[in-house]
């Protein structure tokens, strides 16, 4: 996230110091011929214009951000005059063609203002999401006295933070961090689902048979649902990343998949013992054949792809036998059917992805996600029946438990699709964005139906109206795209401008790019922390131009300096009564 206050706290110091440096006049004796050379005049002119430019640029950015149109327009006029005078100075030395090229490059400072508008939009989107968080917390707490507005607000804020942080990590190419944040937010939704289900069951005990949604049996089902749902999503996304050649994203997903495998192994070991846990893990790791299948499809190796599918069928048979052998309440035939459906849905989703059919691929993926809840419920029911005392003789498939499972399933899906949709928008993948949009709309309708079934149609409509303010996440994405685009353009400008200066004179090729181009522009263009170098850069840049264009500074000695009073108005400072 970008906060303009942070930008200004660093940039203003840098730019103000640059301005102060260029705002100091060399006040030598009028009788001294040492300060009347053309070289001195050129240097003072450039110092003045560059210092003015730096200060006015920052002030103009602040005016745009704050919405002070009058000040922004006034500063725009000053900046245009400054640009014209800089162009004239360059033209007087290198000719009109170079002056025209200079002006064309220099005018790319416009992207600073694109950046300001983007940051302003990002912050507005964040403010809108904060307002949504407050209103939504009030709505839920107002509907149910068992729900704390403070708790709801905390969870919602964490959701907002995790989703936007994941997007920023994704935008910066930090795939591992982005994926970890995504899984954390997915897990947070289970906390939210459990909290909501508990409050609702307590508010309407008769509707839920006076039972809690947090019994040991239901907790087991939720834990299995959570892990299996994550498994399905990460597996398919990792396959797609591998096929696309995105090694960073593929390895990020595989790290999460390995962590998921360890968690599932621990769950099995806690019930059936260490040896069973080890056998489970050994079988589960045969999911590797999904990736063998991906590589064979990518290489056009049809026999290899068929062999990988055959290996997955063998895994399905062995895994079904293992689970049915461990628990007499589990049917090998039922397990085999569910596992085969899992294999079919994952590979079909992948095939649709390869064919460029994002809508079908996404629908298949979500079907497999939902299948995992069927699997989780079936496994939990069988385990609870096998070891009733381990679960306090509680049961799955209760009204309260089903409410919790439904909310967990929908909220978990919401978190995953929201982030993936944001990433698709950021990357400019319109088809994938639209595919995720369709799934997210379906998810919203299902959540609305769930709320309506408990609180009535009016409450359902109010819920949907508030929930749709998730649109501001996508406003945030668009503005982040614009901000990063503006920064990239400014970096390109920096390089092009340094190259222009270098091409103007071979001596500047030695000094210009190192001193004037990247260093000066990066100091306030990229908002790096000021360390005193900017002032030196402007002084050295102008000195180089003076020294290398035929002017002579022999004998030049600066006289006394004085600092412009910052209390003076901009009109006094930059108007016709300039005091440089």
Coordinates of C-alpha atoms in Angstrom, one line a residue:
X1 CA 0.0 0.0 0.0
X2 CA 1.1 3.5 -0.7
X3 CA 0.5 6.4 1.5
X4 CA 1.2 9.8 0.0
X5 CA 2.1 11.1 3.4
X6 CA 5.0 8.7 3.4
X7 CA 6.0 9.8 -0.1
X8 CA 5.9 13.4 0.8
X9 CA 7.8 12.9 4.0
X10 CA 10.7 11.5 2.1
X11 CA 10.3 13.4 -1.2
X12 CA 9.6 16.8 0.3
X13 CA 12.8 16.6 2.3
X14 CA 14.8 15.8 -0.8
X15 CA 13.2 18.3 -3.0
X16 CA 13.1 21.1 -0.5
X17 CA 16.8 20.6 0.1
X18 CA 17.4 20.7 -3.7
X19 CA 15.3 23.8 -3.9
X20 CA 17.2 25.4 -1.0
X21 CA 20.5 24.6 -2.7
X22 CA 19.3 26.1 -5.9
X23 CA 17.7 29.0 -4.1
X24 CA 21.0 30.2 -2.7
X25 CA 22.4 33.1 -4.7
X26 CA 26.0 33.7 -5.3
X27 CA 26.2 37.2 -3.9
X28 CA 29.7 38.3 -5.0
X29 CA 30.8 41.9 -5.3
X30 CA 29.3 43.6 -8.4
X31 CA 32.8 44.8 -9.2
X32 CA 34.3 41.3 -9.3
X33 CA 34.8 40.2 -12.9
X34 CA 35.3 36.7 -11.5
X35 CA 31.5 36.1 -11.2
X36 CA 30.6 37.7 -14.5
X37 CA 31.8 35.0 -16.9
X38 CA 29.3 33.3 -19.3
X39 CA 30.1 30.0 -17.5
X40 CA 29.0 31.4 -14.2
X41 CA 25.8 32.9 -15.7
X42 CA 24.9 29.5 -17.3
X43 CA 25.5 27.7 -14.0
X44 CA 23.4 30.1 -12.0
X45 CA 20.6 29.9 -14.6
X46 CA 20.6 26.1 -14.5
X47 CA 20.7 26.0 -10.8
X48 CA 17.8 28.4 -10.6
X49 CA 15.6 26.6 -13.1
X50 CA 16.3 23.1 -11.8
X51 CA 15.8 24.1 -8.2
X52 CA 12.5 25.8 -9.2
X53 CA 11.5 22.7 -11.1
X54 CA 12.1 20.4 -8.2
X55 CA 10.2 22.5 -5.7
X56 CA 7.3 23.3 -7.9
X57 CA 6.9 19.7 -9.1
X58 CA 6.4 18.5 -5.5
X59 CA 4.1 21.4 -4.6
X60 CA 2.0 20.8 -7.7
X61 CA 1.7 17.1 -6.8
X62 CA 0.6 17.9 -3.3
X63 CA -2.0 20.4 -4.7
X64 CA -3.4 17.8 -7.1
X65 CA -3.6 15.2 -4.3
X66 CA -5.4 17.6 -1.9
X67 CA -7.8 18.8 -4.6
X68 CA -6.6 22.4 -4.5
X69 CA -7.4 23.2 -8.1
X70 CA -6.5 26.9 -8.0
X71 CA -3.1 26.2 -6.5
X72 CA -2.5 23.3 -8.9
X73 CA -3.3 25.5 -11.9
X74 CA -1.1 28.3 -10.7
X75 CA 1.8 25.9 -10.2
X76 CA 1.1 24.3 -13.6
X77 CA 1.6 27.7 -15.2
X78 CA 4.9 28.2 -13.3
X79 CA 6.1 24.8 -14.2
X80 CA 5.3 25.4 -17.9
X81 CA 7.3 28.6 -17.8
X82 CA 10.2 26.8 -16.2
X83 CA 10.1 24.1 -18.9
X84 CA 10.2 26.7 -21.6
X85 CA 13.2 28.4 -20.1
X86 CA 15.0 25.1 -19.6
X87 CA 14.3 24.3 -23.2
X88 CA 15.6 27.6 -24.3
X89 CA 18.8 27.1 -22.3
X90 CA 19.4 23.7 -24.0
X91 CA 18.5 25.1 -27.4
X92 CA 21.0 27.9 -27.0
X93 CA 23.8 25.4 -26.4
X94 CA 22.9 22.4 -28.6
X95 CA 20.5 23.8 -31.1
X96 CA 16.7 23.8 -31.7
X97 CA 16.5 20.1 -32.6
X98 CA 18.1 19.1 -29.3
X99 CA 15.8 21.6 -27.5
X100 CA 12.8 20.0 -29.1
X101 CA 13.9 16.6 -28.0
X102 CA 14.6 17.9 -24.6
X103 CA 11.1 19.3 -24.3
X104 CA 9.5 16.1 -25.5
X105 CA 11.4 14.1 -22.8
X106 CA 11.0 16.7 -20.1
X107 CA 7.2 16.8 -20.6
X108 CA 7.1 13.2 -19.5
X109 CA 7.0 14.6 -16.0
X110 CA 3.3 14.4 -16.6
X111 CA 3.5 10.8 -15.3
X112 CA 4.2 12.2 -11.8
X113 CA 0.6 13.5 -11.9
X114 CA -0.7 10.2 -13.2
X115 CA 1.0 8.6 -10.3
X116 CA -0.6 11.1 -7.9
X117 CA -4.1 10.4 -9.2
X118 CA -3.5 6.7 -8.9
X119 CA -2.3 6.9 -5.3
X120 CA -5.3 9.2 -4.6
X121 CA -7.5 6.5 -6.1
X122 CA -5.9 3.7 -4.1
X123 CA -6.4 5.6 -0.8
X124 CA -10.0 6.4 -1.7
X125 CA -10.6 2.7 -2.4
X126 CA -9.0 1.9 1.0
X127 CA -11.2 4.4 2.7
X128 CA -14.3 3.0 1.0
X129 CA -13.3 -0.5 2.1
X130 CA -12.9 0.8 5.7
X131 CA -16.4 2.3 5.5
X132 CA -17.8 -1.0 4.2
X133 CA -16.1 -2.8 7.1
X134 CA -17.7 -0.5 9.6
X135 CA -21.2 -0.7 8.0
X136 CA -21.1 -4.4 7.6
X137 CA -19.9 -5.0 11.2
X138 CA -22.8 -2.7 12.4
X139 CA -25.3 -4.6 10.2
X140 CA -24.3 -8.1 11.5
X141 CA -24.0 -7.0 15.1
X142 CA -27.4 -5.2 14.8
X143 CA -29.0 -8.3 13.5
X144 CA -27.5 -10.6 16.1
X145 CA -26.8 -9.6 19.7
X146 CA -24.4 -12.6 20.0
X147 CA -22.0 -11.0 17.5
X148 CA -19.6 -8.3 18.6
X149 CA -19.2 -5.3 16.3
X150 CA -15.6 -5.0 17.5
X151 CA -14.8 -8.6 16.8
X152 CA -16.4 -8.5 13.4
X153 CA -14.6 -5.3 12.5
X154 CA -11.3 -6.8 13.5
X155 CA -11.8 -9.9 11.3
X156 CA -13.0 -7.8 8.4
X157 CA -10.0 -5.5 8.6
X158 CA -7.7 -8.5 8.7
X159 CA -9.4 -9.8 5.6
X160 CA -8.9 -6.4 3.8
X161 CA -5.3 -6.3 4.9
X162 CA -4.5 -9.8 3.8
X163 CA -6.2 -9.5 0.4
X164 CA -4.5 -6.2 -0.4
X165 CA -1.1 -7.3 0.9
X166 CA -1.3 -10.4 -1.2
X167 CA -2.1 -8.3 -4.3
X168 CA 0.8 -5.9 -3.6
X169 CA 3.1 -8.9 -3.1
X170 CA 1.9 -10.4 -6.4
X171 CA 2.4 -7.0 -8.2
X172 CA 6.0 -6.9 -6.9
X173 CA 6.7 -10.5 -8.1
X174 CA 6.8 -11.9 -4.6
X175 CA 4.9 -15.0 -5.4
X176 CA 5.8 -16.9 -2.2
X177 CA 4.6 -14.1 0.0
X178 CA 1.4 -13.5 -2.1
X179 CA 0.5 -17.2 -1.9
X180 CA 1.1 -17.4 1.8
X181 CA -1.2 -14.3 2.4
X182 CA -3.9 -15.9 0.2
X183 CA -3.9 -19.1 2.2
X184 CA -3.9 -17.1 5.5
X185 CA -7.0 -15.2 4.3
X186 CA -8.6 -18.5 3.2
X187 CA -8.0 -19.9 6.7
X188 CA -9.3 -16.6 8.3
X189 CA -12.7 -17.3 6.5
X190 CA -13.0 -20.5 8.6
X191 CA -12.6 -18.4 11.8
X192 CA -15.3 -16.1 10.5
X193 CA -17.6 -18.9 9.5
X194 CA -17.3 -20.5 12.9
X195 CA -17.9 -17.3 14.7
X196 CA -21.0 -16.4 12.6
X197 CA -22.5 -19.9 12.9
X198 CA -22.0 -19.9 16.7
X199 CA -23.8 -16.6 17.0
X200 CA -26.7 -17.6 14.8
X201 CA -27.2 -21.0 16.4
X202 CA -27.3 -19.3 19.8
X203 CA -29.8 -16.7 18.5
X204 CA -32.1 -19.3 17.1
X205 CA -31.6 -22.4 19.2
X206 CA -34.9 -24.0 18.0
X207 CA -33.8 -23.8 14.4
X208 CA -30.7 -25.7 15.2
X209 CA -31.9 -28.3 17.6
X210 CA -30.3 -26.5 20.5
X211 CA -26.9 -27.8 19.3
X212 CA -23.6 -26.0 18.9
X213 CA -21.8 -25.8 15.6
X214 CA -18.5 -26.3 17.4
X215 CA -18.7 -29.9 18.6
X216 CA -15.7 -32.2 18.3
X217 CA -17.3 -34.0 15.4
X218 CA -18.1 -30.9 13.5
X219 CA -14.6 -29.5 14.3
X220 CA -13.1 -32.6 12.6
X221 CA -15.3 -32.2 9.6
X222 CA -14.4 -28.5 9.3
X223 CA -10.7 -29.3 9.6
X224 CA -10.8 -31.8 6.9
X225 CA -13.0 -29.6 4.6
X226 CA -10.5 -26.7 5.1
X227 CA -7.5 -28.8 4.2
X228 CA -9.1 -30.6 1.3
X229 CA -10.6 -27.4 -0.2
X230 CA -7.1 -25.8 0.0
X231 CA -5.6 -28.9 -1.6
X232 CA -7.9 -28.8 -4.6
X233 CA -7.3 -25.1 -5.4
X234 CA -3.6 -25.1 -4.9
X235 CA -3.1 -28.4 -6.9
X236 CA -4.9 -26.9 -10.0
X237 CA -3.2 -23.5 -9.7
X238 CA 0.2 -25.2 -9.4
X239 CA -0.5 -27.3 -12.5
X240 CA -1.4 -24.2 -14.5
X241 CA 1.7 -22.3 -13.2
X242 CA 3.9 -25.2 -14.2
X243 CA 2.4 -25.4 -17.7
X244 CA 2.8 -21.6 -18.2
X245 CA 6.4 -21.8 -17.3
X246 CA 6.0 -19.5 -14.3
X247 CA 8.5 -21.2 -12.1
X248 CA 8.3 -18.7 -9.2
X249 CA 4.6 -19.1 -8.9
X250 CA 4.8 -22.8 -9.3
X251 CA 7.3 -23.2 -6.5
X252 CA 5.2 -20.8 -4.3
X253 CA 2.2 -23.1 -4.8
X254 CA 4.2 -26.2 -4.2
X255 CA 5.4 -24.8 -0.9
X256 CA 1.8 -24.4 0.2
X257 CA 0.9 -27.8 -1.1
X258 CA 3.7 -29.4 0.9
X259 CA 2.5 -27.6 4.0
X260 CA -1.0 -28.8 3.3
X261 CA 0.2 -32.4 2.9
X262 CA 1.9 -32.2 6.2
X263 CA -1.2 -30.9 7.9
X264 CA -3.3 -33.7 6.4
X265 CA -0.7 -36.3 7.5
X266 CA -0.8 -35.0 11.0
X267 CA -4.6 -35.2 11.1
X268 CA -4.5 -38.8 10.0
X269 CA -1.6 -39.7 12.4
X270 CA -3.5 -38.1 15.3
X271 CA -6.4 -40.6 14.7
X272 CA -4.7 -43.7 13.4
X273 CA -1.2 -43.5 14.6
X274 CA 2.3 -42.6 13.2
X275 CA 2.6 -45.7 10.9
X276 CA -0.8 -44.9 9.3
X277 CA 0.2 -41.3 8.9
X278 CA 3.4 -42.3 7.1
X279 CA 1.5 -44.6 4.8
X280 CA -1.0 -41.9 4.1
X281 CA 1.8 -39.4 3.2
X282 CA 3.5 -42.0 0.9
X283 CA 0.2 -42.5 -1.0
X284 CA -0.7 -38.9 -1.0
X285 CA 2.6 -37.9 -2.6
X286 CA 1.5 -39.8 -5.7
X287 CA -0.2 -36.5 -6.6
X288 CA 3.1 -35.9 -8.3
X289 CA 1.7 -37.7 -11.3
X290 CA -0.5 -34.7 -11.9
X291 CA 2.6 -32.7 -12.6
X292 CA 4.1 -35.5 -14.7
X293 CA 0.9 -35.2 -16.7
X294 CA 1.3 -31.5 -17.1
X295 CA 4.9 -31.8 -18.4
X296 CA 3.9 -34.5 -20.8
X297 CA 1.0 -32.4 -22.2
X298 CA 3.3 -29.5 -22.5
X299 CA 5.9 -31.6 -24.4
X300 CA 3.3 -33.1 -26.6
X301 CA 4.1 -36.6 -25.2
X302 CA 0.8 -38.3 -25.6
X303 CA 2.0 -41.8 -24.4
X304 CA 3.6 -40.1 -21.4
X305 CA 0.4 -38.3 -20.5
X306 CA -1.6 -41.5 -20.7
X307 CA 0.9 -43.2 -18.5
X308 CA 0.6 -40.5 -15.9
X309 CA -3.2 -40.8 -16.0
X310 CA -2.8 -44.6 -15.5
X311 CA -0.6 -43.9 -12.5
X312 CA -3.2 -41.7 -11.0
X313 CA -5.8 -44.4 -11.5
X314 CA -3.5 -46.8 -9.6
X315 CA -3.1 -44.2 -6.8
X316 CA -6.9 -43.9 -6.6
X317 CA -7.3 -47.6 -6.1
X318 CA -4.5 -47.9 -3.6
X319 CA -5.7 -44.9 -1.6
X320 CA -9.3 -46.1 -1.5
X321 CA -8.1 -49.5 -0.3
X322 CA -6.0 -47.9 2.4
X323 CA -8.8 -45.7 3.8
X324 CA -11.4 -48.5 3.6
X325 CA -9.0 -50.9 5.3
X326 CA -8.4 -48.4 8.1
X327 CA -12.1 -47.7 8.7
X328 CA -15.0 -50.2 8.2
X329 CA -17.4 -47.3 7.9
X330 CA -15.9 -46.1 4.7
X331 CA -16.8 -47.8 1.4
X332 CA -13.9 -48.5 -1.0
X333 CA -16.3 -48.1 -3.9
X334 CA -17.6 -44.7 -2.7
X335 CA -14.0 -43.5 -2.0
X336 CA -12.9 -44.7 -5.5
X337 CA -15.8 -42.9 -7.1
X338 CA -15.0 -39.6 -5.3
X339 CA -11.3 -39.9 -6.0
X340 CA -11.9 -40.6 -9.7
X341 CA -14.2 -37.6 -9.9
X342 CA -11.4 -35.5 -8.3
X343 CA -8.9 -36.7 -10.9
X344 CA -11.3 -36.0 -13.7
X345 CA -12.2 -32.5 -12.5
X346 CA -8.6 -31.5 -12.0
X347 CA -7.4 -32.8 -15.3
X348 CA -10.4 -31.4 -17.2
X349 CA -9.9 -28.0 -15.6
X350 CA -6.3 -28.2 -16.7
X351 CA -7.2 -29.2 -20.3
X352 CA -9.7 -26.3 -20.5
X353 CA -6.9 -24.0 -19.2
X354 CA -4.5 -25.3 -21.9
X355 CA -7.3 -24.7 -24.5
X356 CA -7.7 -21.1 -23.4
X357 CA -11.2 -21.7 -22.0
X358 CA -10.9 -19.9 -18.7
X359 CA -14.6 -19.9 -18.0
X360 CA -14.9 -23.7 -18.2
X361 CA -11.6 -24.2 -16.3
X362 CA -12.7 -22.0 -13.5
X363 CA -16.1 -23.8 -13.2
X364 CA -14.4 -27.2 -13.2
X365 CA -12.0 -26.0 -10.5
X366 CA -14.9 -24.8 -8.3
X367 CA -16.7 -28.1 -8.8
X368 CA -13.7 -29.9 -7.5
X369 CA -13.4 -27.4 -4.6
X370 CA -17.0 -28.2 -3.6
X371 CA -16.3 -32.0 -4.1
X372 CA -13.7 -31.7 -1.3
X373 CA -16.5 -30.8 1.1
X374 CA -18.4 -33.9 0.2
X375 CA -15.2 -35.9 0.8
X376 CA -14.5 -34.1 4.1
X377 CA -18.0 -34.8 5.3
X378 CA -17.9 -38.4 4.3
X379 CA -14.5 -39.0 6.0
X380 CA -15.5 -37.2 9.2
X381 CA -18.7 -39.1 9.5
X382 CA -16.9 -42.4 9.1
X383 CA -14.2 -41.5 11.6
X384 CA -16.6 -40.2 14.2
X385 CA -18.6 -43.5 13.9
X386 CA -15.4 -45.5 14.3
X387 CA -14.2 -43.6 17.4
X388 CA -17.3 -42.1 19.1
X389 CA -15.6 -41.5 22.5
X390 CA -12.8 -39.5 20.8
X391 CA -15.5 -37.0 19.7
X392 CA -17.6 -37.0 22.9
X393 CA -20.3 -39.0 21.1
X394 CA -21.2 -36.0 19.0
X395 CA -22.2 -36.2 15.4
X396 CA -21.7 -34.6 12.0
X397 CA -24.5 -33.6 9.7
X398 CA -26.3 -31.6 12.4
X399 CA -28.3 -28.5 11.6
X400 CA -25.8 -26.3 13.4
X401 CA -22.8 -28.1 12.0
X402 CA -24.1 -27.9 8.5
X403 CA -24.6 -24.2 8.9
X404 CA -21.0 -23.8 9.9
X405 CA -19.8 -26.0 7.0
X406 CA -21.9 -24.0 4.5
X407 CA -20.6 -20.7 5.7
X408 CA -17.0 -22.0 5.8
X409 CA -17.3 -23.3 2.3
X410 CA -18.7 -20.1 0.8
X411 CA -16.4 -17.8 2.7
X412 CA -13.4 -19.8 1.8
X413 CA -14.4 -19.8 -1.8
X414 CA -15.0 -16.1 -1.6
X415 CA -11.5 -15.3 -0.3
X416 CA -9.7 -17.5 -2.9
X417 CA -11.8 -16.1 -5.9
X418 CA -11.5 -12.5 -4.7
X419 CA -7.7 -12.6 -4.7
X420 CA -7.4 -14.6 -7.9
X421 CA -9.8 -12.2 -9.6
X422 CA -7.8 -9.2 -8.4
X423 CA -4.6 -10.8 -9.8
X424 CA -6.3 -11.4 -13.1
X425 CA -7.4 -7.8 -13.3
X426 CA -3.9 -6.6 -12.4
X427 CA -2.3 -8.8 -15.0
X428 CA -4.7 -7.7 -17.7
X429 CA -6.1 -11.2 -18.3
X430 CA -9.7 -10.1 -19.1
X431 CA -11.0 -13.6 -19.9
X432 CA -9.8 -15.0 -16.6
X433 CA -11.1 -12.0 -14.7
X434 CA -14.5 -12.5 -16.3
X435 CA -14.4 -16.2 -15.4
X436 CA -13.7 -15.4 -11.8
X437 CA -16.3 -12.7 -11.8
X438 CA -19.0 -15.2 -12.8
X439 CA -17.9 -17.5 -9.9
X440 CA -17.8 -14.6 -7.4
X441 CA -21.3 -13.5 -8.4
X442 CA -22.6 -17.1 -7.9
X443 CA -20.9 -17.1 -4.5
X444 CA -22.5 -13.8 -3.5
X445 CA -25.9 -15.1 -4.5
X446 CA -25.4 -18.3 -2.3
X447 CA -24.3 -16.2 0.7
X448 CA -27.3 -13.9 0.2
X449 CA -29.6 -16.9 0.1
X450 CA -28.1 -18.2 3.3
X451 CA -28.6 -14.9 5.1
X452 CA -32.1 -14.6 3.7
X453 CA -33.1 -18.1 4.9
X454 CA -32.3 -17.0 8.5
X455 CA -33.1 -13.3 8.7
X456 CA -35.6 -12.7 5.9
X457 CA -35.6 -11.1 2.5
X458 CA -35.1 -7.5 3.7
X459 CA -32.0 -8.5 5.6
X460 CA -30.8 -10.5 2.6
X461 CA -31.1 -7.5 0.3
X462 CA -29.3 -5.3 2.8
X463 CA -26.5 -8.0 3.1
X464 CA -26.1 -8.1 -0.7
X465 CA -26.0 -4.3 -1.0
X466 CA -23.2 -4.2 1.5
X467 CA -21.4 -7.2 0.2
X468 CA -21.2 -5.8 -3.3
X469 CA -19.0 -3.0 -1.9
X470 CA -16.2 -5.6 -2.5
X471 CA -16.1 -3.7 -5.8
X472 CA -13.7 -1.3 -4.1
X473 CA -11.1 -4.0 -4.1
X474 CA -11.1 -3.8 -7.8
X475 CA -10.9 0.0 -7.8
X476 CA -7.9 -0.5 -5.7
X477 CA -6.4 -2.9 -8.2
X478 CA -7.0 -0.5 -11.1
X479 CA -5.3 2.4 -9.3
X480 CA -2.4 0.2 -8.3
X481 CA -2.0 -0.7 -12.0
X482 CA -2.0 3.0 -12.9
X483 CA 0.5 3.9 -10.1
X484 CA 2.9 1.1 -11.1
X485 CA 2.5 2.1 -14.8
X486 CA 3.3 5.7 -14.0
X487 CA 6.4 4.6 -12.1
X488 CA 7.5 2.4 -14.9
X489 CA 7.1 5.2 -17.4
X490 CA 9.1 7.6 -15.2
X491 CA 11.9 5.0 -15.0
X492 CA 11.8 4.8 -18.8
X493 CA 11.9 8.6 -19.0
X494 CA 14.9 8.6 -16.6
X495 CA 16.8 6.3 -18.8
X496 CA 15.8 8.1 -22.0
X497 CA 16.7 11.5 -20.6
X498 CA 20.1 10.2 -19.3
X499 CA 20.8 8.8 -22.8
X500 CA 19.8 12.1 -24.4
X501 CA 22.2 14.0 -22.2
X502 CA 25.0 11.5 -22.8
X503 CA 24.5 11.7 -26.6
X504 CA 24.7 15.5 -26.6
X505 CA 28.3 15.4 -25.5
X506 CA 30.8 12.6 -25.1
X507 CA 32.0 14.1 -21.8
X508 CA 28.5 14.1 -20.4
X509 CA 28.3 10.4 -21.4
X510 CA 31.0 9.9 -18.7
X511 CA 29.3 11.9 -16.0
X512 CA 25.7 12.7 -17.0
X513 CA 24.0 9.3 -16.5
X514 CA 25.8 8.7 -13.2
X515 CA 25.2 12.1 -11.8
X516 CA 22.4 13.9 -13.5
X517 CA 20.2 11.3 -15.0
X518 CA 19.4 8.4 -12.7
X519 CA 20.6 9.9 -9.4
X520 CA 18.7 13.2 -9.7
X521 CA 15.5 11.8 -11.1
X522 CA 15.6 8.8 -8.8
X523 CA 16.0 11.0 -5.8
X524 CA 12.6 12.6 -6.1
X525 CA 11.1 10.6 -9.0
X526 CA 11.4 7.3 -7.2
X527 CA 11.1 9.0 -3.7
X528 CA 14.2 7.5 -2.2
X529 CA 15.3 8.7 1.2
X530 CA 17.3 11.9 0.9
X531 CA 20.9 11.6 1.9
X532 CA 22.3 14.9 0.7
X533 CA 23.2 13.6 -2.7
X534 CA 20.5 15.5 -4.6
X535 CA 22.0 18.9 -3.8
X536 CA 25.4 17.7 -5.0
X537 CA 23.8 16.2 -8.1
X538 CA 22.2 19.5 -9.3
X539 CA 25.4 21.4 -8.5
X540 CA 27.6 18.9 -10.3
X541 CA 25.2 18.5 -13.2
X542 CA 25.2 22.2 -13.9
X543 CA 29.0 22.4 -13.4
X544 CA 29.5 19.6 -15.9
X545 CA 27.4 21.4 -18.5
X546 CA 29.2 24.6 -17.9
X547 CA 32.7 23.0 -18.0
X548 CA 32.1 20.8 -21.0
X549 CA 30.3 23.2 -23.4
X550 CA 33.2 25.7 -24.0
X551 CA 32.6 28.0 -21.1
X552 CA 35.4 28.6 -18.6
X553 CA 35.1 28.7 -14.8
X554 CA 38.7 29.6 -14.3
X555 CA 39.1 31.7 -11.2
X556 CA 35.4 31.3 -10.2
X557 CA 34.8 31.6 -6.5
X558 CA 31.4 31.6 -5.0
X559 CA 30.6 34.5 -2.7
X560 CA 28.2 34.6 0.2
X561 CA 25.0 32.5 0.2
X562 CA 21.6 33.3 1.5
X563 CA 18.5 31.2 1.9
X564 CA 15.0 32.1 0.6
X565 CA 12.5 32.7 3.3
X566 CA 10.1 29.8 3.1
X567 CA 7.3 32.0 4.5
X568 CA 7.2 33.9 1.3
X569 CA 4.3 33.0 -1.0
X570 CA 4.8 31.1 -4.1
X571 CA 3.9 34.2 -6.1
X572 CA 6.6 36.2 -4.4
X573 CA 9.0 33.3 -4.8
X574 CA 8.4 32.6 -8.4
X575 CA 6.8 35.7 -9.7
X576 CA 8.4 38.6 -11.5
X577 CA 10.3 39.6 -8.3
X578 CA 12.5 36.5 -8.2
X579 CA 15.3 36.8 -5.7
X580 CA 17.8 34.3 -7.1

